[in-house]
Protein backbone atom coordinates (compact mmCIF):
# COMPACT_ATOMS: atom_id res chain seq x y z
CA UNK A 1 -31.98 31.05 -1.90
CA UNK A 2 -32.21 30.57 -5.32
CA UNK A 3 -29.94 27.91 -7.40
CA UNK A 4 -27.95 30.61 -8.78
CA UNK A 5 -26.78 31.96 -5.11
CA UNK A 6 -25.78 28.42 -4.63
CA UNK A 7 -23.78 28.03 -7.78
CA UNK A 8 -22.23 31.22 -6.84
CA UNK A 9 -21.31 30.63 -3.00
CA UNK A 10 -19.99 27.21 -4.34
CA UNK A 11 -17.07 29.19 -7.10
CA UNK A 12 -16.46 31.39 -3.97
CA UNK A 13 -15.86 29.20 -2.00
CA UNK A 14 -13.80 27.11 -4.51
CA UNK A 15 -11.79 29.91 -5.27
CA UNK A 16 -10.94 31.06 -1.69
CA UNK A 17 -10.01 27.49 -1.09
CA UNK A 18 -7.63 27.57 -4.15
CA UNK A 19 -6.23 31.34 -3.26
CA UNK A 20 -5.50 30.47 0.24
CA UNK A 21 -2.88 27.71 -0.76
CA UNK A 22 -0.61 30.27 -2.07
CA UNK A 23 -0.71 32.12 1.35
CA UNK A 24 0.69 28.67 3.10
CA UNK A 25 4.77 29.50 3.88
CA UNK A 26 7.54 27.60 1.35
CA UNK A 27 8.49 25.88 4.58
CA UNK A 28 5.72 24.32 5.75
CA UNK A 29 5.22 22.61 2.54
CA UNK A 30 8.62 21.29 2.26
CA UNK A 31 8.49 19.65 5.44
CA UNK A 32 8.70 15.41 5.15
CA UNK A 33 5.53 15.43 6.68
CA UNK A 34 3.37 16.97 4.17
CA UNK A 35 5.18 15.70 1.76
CA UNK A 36 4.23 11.98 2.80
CA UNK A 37 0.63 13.00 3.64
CA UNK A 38 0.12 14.55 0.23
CA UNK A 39 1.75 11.43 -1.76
CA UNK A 40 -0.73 9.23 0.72
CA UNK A 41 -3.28 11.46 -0.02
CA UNK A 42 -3.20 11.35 -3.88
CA UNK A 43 -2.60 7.65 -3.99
CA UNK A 44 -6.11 7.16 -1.87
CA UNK A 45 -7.97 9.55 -4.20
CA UNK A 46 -6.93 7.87 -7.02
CA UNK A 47 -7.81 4.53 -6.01
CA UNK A 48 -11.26 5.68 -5.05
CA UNK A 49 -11.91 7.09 -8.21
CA UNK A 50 -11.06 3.66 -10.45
CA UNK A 51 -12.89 1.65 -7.95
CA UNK A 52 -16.05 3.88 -7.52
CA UNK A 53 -15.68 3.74 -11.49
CA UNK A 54 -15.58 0.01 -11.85
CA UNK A 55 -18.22 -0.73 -9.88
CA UNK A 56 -20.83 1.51 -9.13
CA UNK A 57 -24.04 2.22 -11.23
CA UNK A 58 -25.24 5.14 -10.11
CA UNK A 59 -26.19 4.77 -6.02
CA UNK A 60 -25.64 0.48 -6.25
CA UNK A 61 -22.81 -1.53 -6.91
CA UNK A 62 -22.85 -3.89 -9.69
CA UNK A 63 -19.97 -6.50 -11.26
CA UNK A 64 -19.67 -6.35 -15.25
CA UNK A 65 -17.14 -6.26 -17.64
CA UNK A 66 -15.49 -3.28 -15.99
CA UNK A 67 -14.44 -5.32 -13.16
CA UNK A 68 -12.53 -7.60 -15.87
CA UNK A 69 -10.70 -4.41 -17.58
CA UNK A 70 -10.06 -3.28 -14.21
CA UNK A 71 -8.44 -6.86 -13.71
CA UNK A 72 -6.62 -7.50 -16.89
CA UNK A 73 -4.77 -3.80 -16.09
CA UNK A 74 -3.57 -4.87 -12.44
CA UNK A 75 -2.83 -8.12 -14.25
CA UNK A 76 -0.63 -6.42 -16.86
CA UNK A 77 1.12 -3.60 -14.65
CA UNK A 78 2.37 -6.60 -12.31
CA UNK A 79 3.74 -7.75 -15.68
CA UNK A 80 5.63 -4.58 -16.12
CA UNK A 81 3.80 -4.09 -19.00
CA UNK A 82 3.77 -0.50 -20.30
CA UNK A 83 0.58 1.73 -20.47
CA UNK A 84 -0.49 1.10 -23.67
CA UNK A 85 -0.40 -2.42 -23.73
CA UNK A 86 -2.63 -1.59 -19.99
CA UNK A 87 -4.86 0.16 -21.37
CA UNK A 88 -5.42 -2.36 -24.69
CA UNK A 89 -5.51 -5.27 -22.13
CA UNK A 90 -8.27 -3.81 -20.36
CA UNK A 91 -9.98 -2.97 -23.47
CA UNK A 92 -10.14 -6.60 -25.13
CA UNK A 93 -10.88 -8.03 -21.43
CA UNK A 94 -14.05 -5.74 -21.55
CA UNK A 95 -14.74 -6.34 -25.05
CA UNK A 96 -14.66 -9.92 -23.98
CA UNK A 97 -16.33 -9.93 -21.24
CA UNK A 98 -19.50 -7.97 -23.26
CA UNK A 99 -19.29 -10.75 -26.08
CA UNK A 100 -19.67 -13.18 -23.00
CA UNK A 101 -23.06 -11.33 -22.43
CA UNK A 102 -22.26 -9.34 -18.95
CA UNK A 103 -23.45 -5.77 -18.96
């Protein structure tokens, strides 16, 4: 099979995936269930993402300035602090954290 069969099965398949979530009944995803399983679901995802983001370099792990950022923004949300001011704290603790000399 060539790669082009591959690409192609893949948007098939991504599609079909997508289209078949409209044929799922109003009902079922009302129910409290889903409802808690999907918030669960999206709250996992997400903090699998930053993580896999802070610390991995391509197939190994590795500790650097992004660890820092990723620090100084848990830091300032328990402070309440709002998402600019997050995002700026995590910026200056990995500018920082570079003029220290990490990576």
């Amino acid at each position: 099979m060539t790669l082009w069969l591959w690409i192609l099965g893949a948007c098939a398949l991504a599609y079909l995936t997508k289209l078949s979530g409209y044929l799922v009944p109003q009902r079922v995803l009302e129910s409290p269930a889903i409802m808690r399983i999907s918030a669960c679901m999206t709250v996992g995802l997400l903090a699998s993402l930053v993580m896999m983001n802070a610390v991995a370099d391509g197939q190994r792990l590795t500790l650097d300035s992004r660890v820092l950022a990723l620090a100084a923004g848990v830091a300032a949300l328990k402070l309440r602090a709002p998402f600019l001011v997050v995002v700026v704290a995590g910026a200056v603790a990995a500018a920082l954290g570079r003029l220290a000399g990490l990576p």
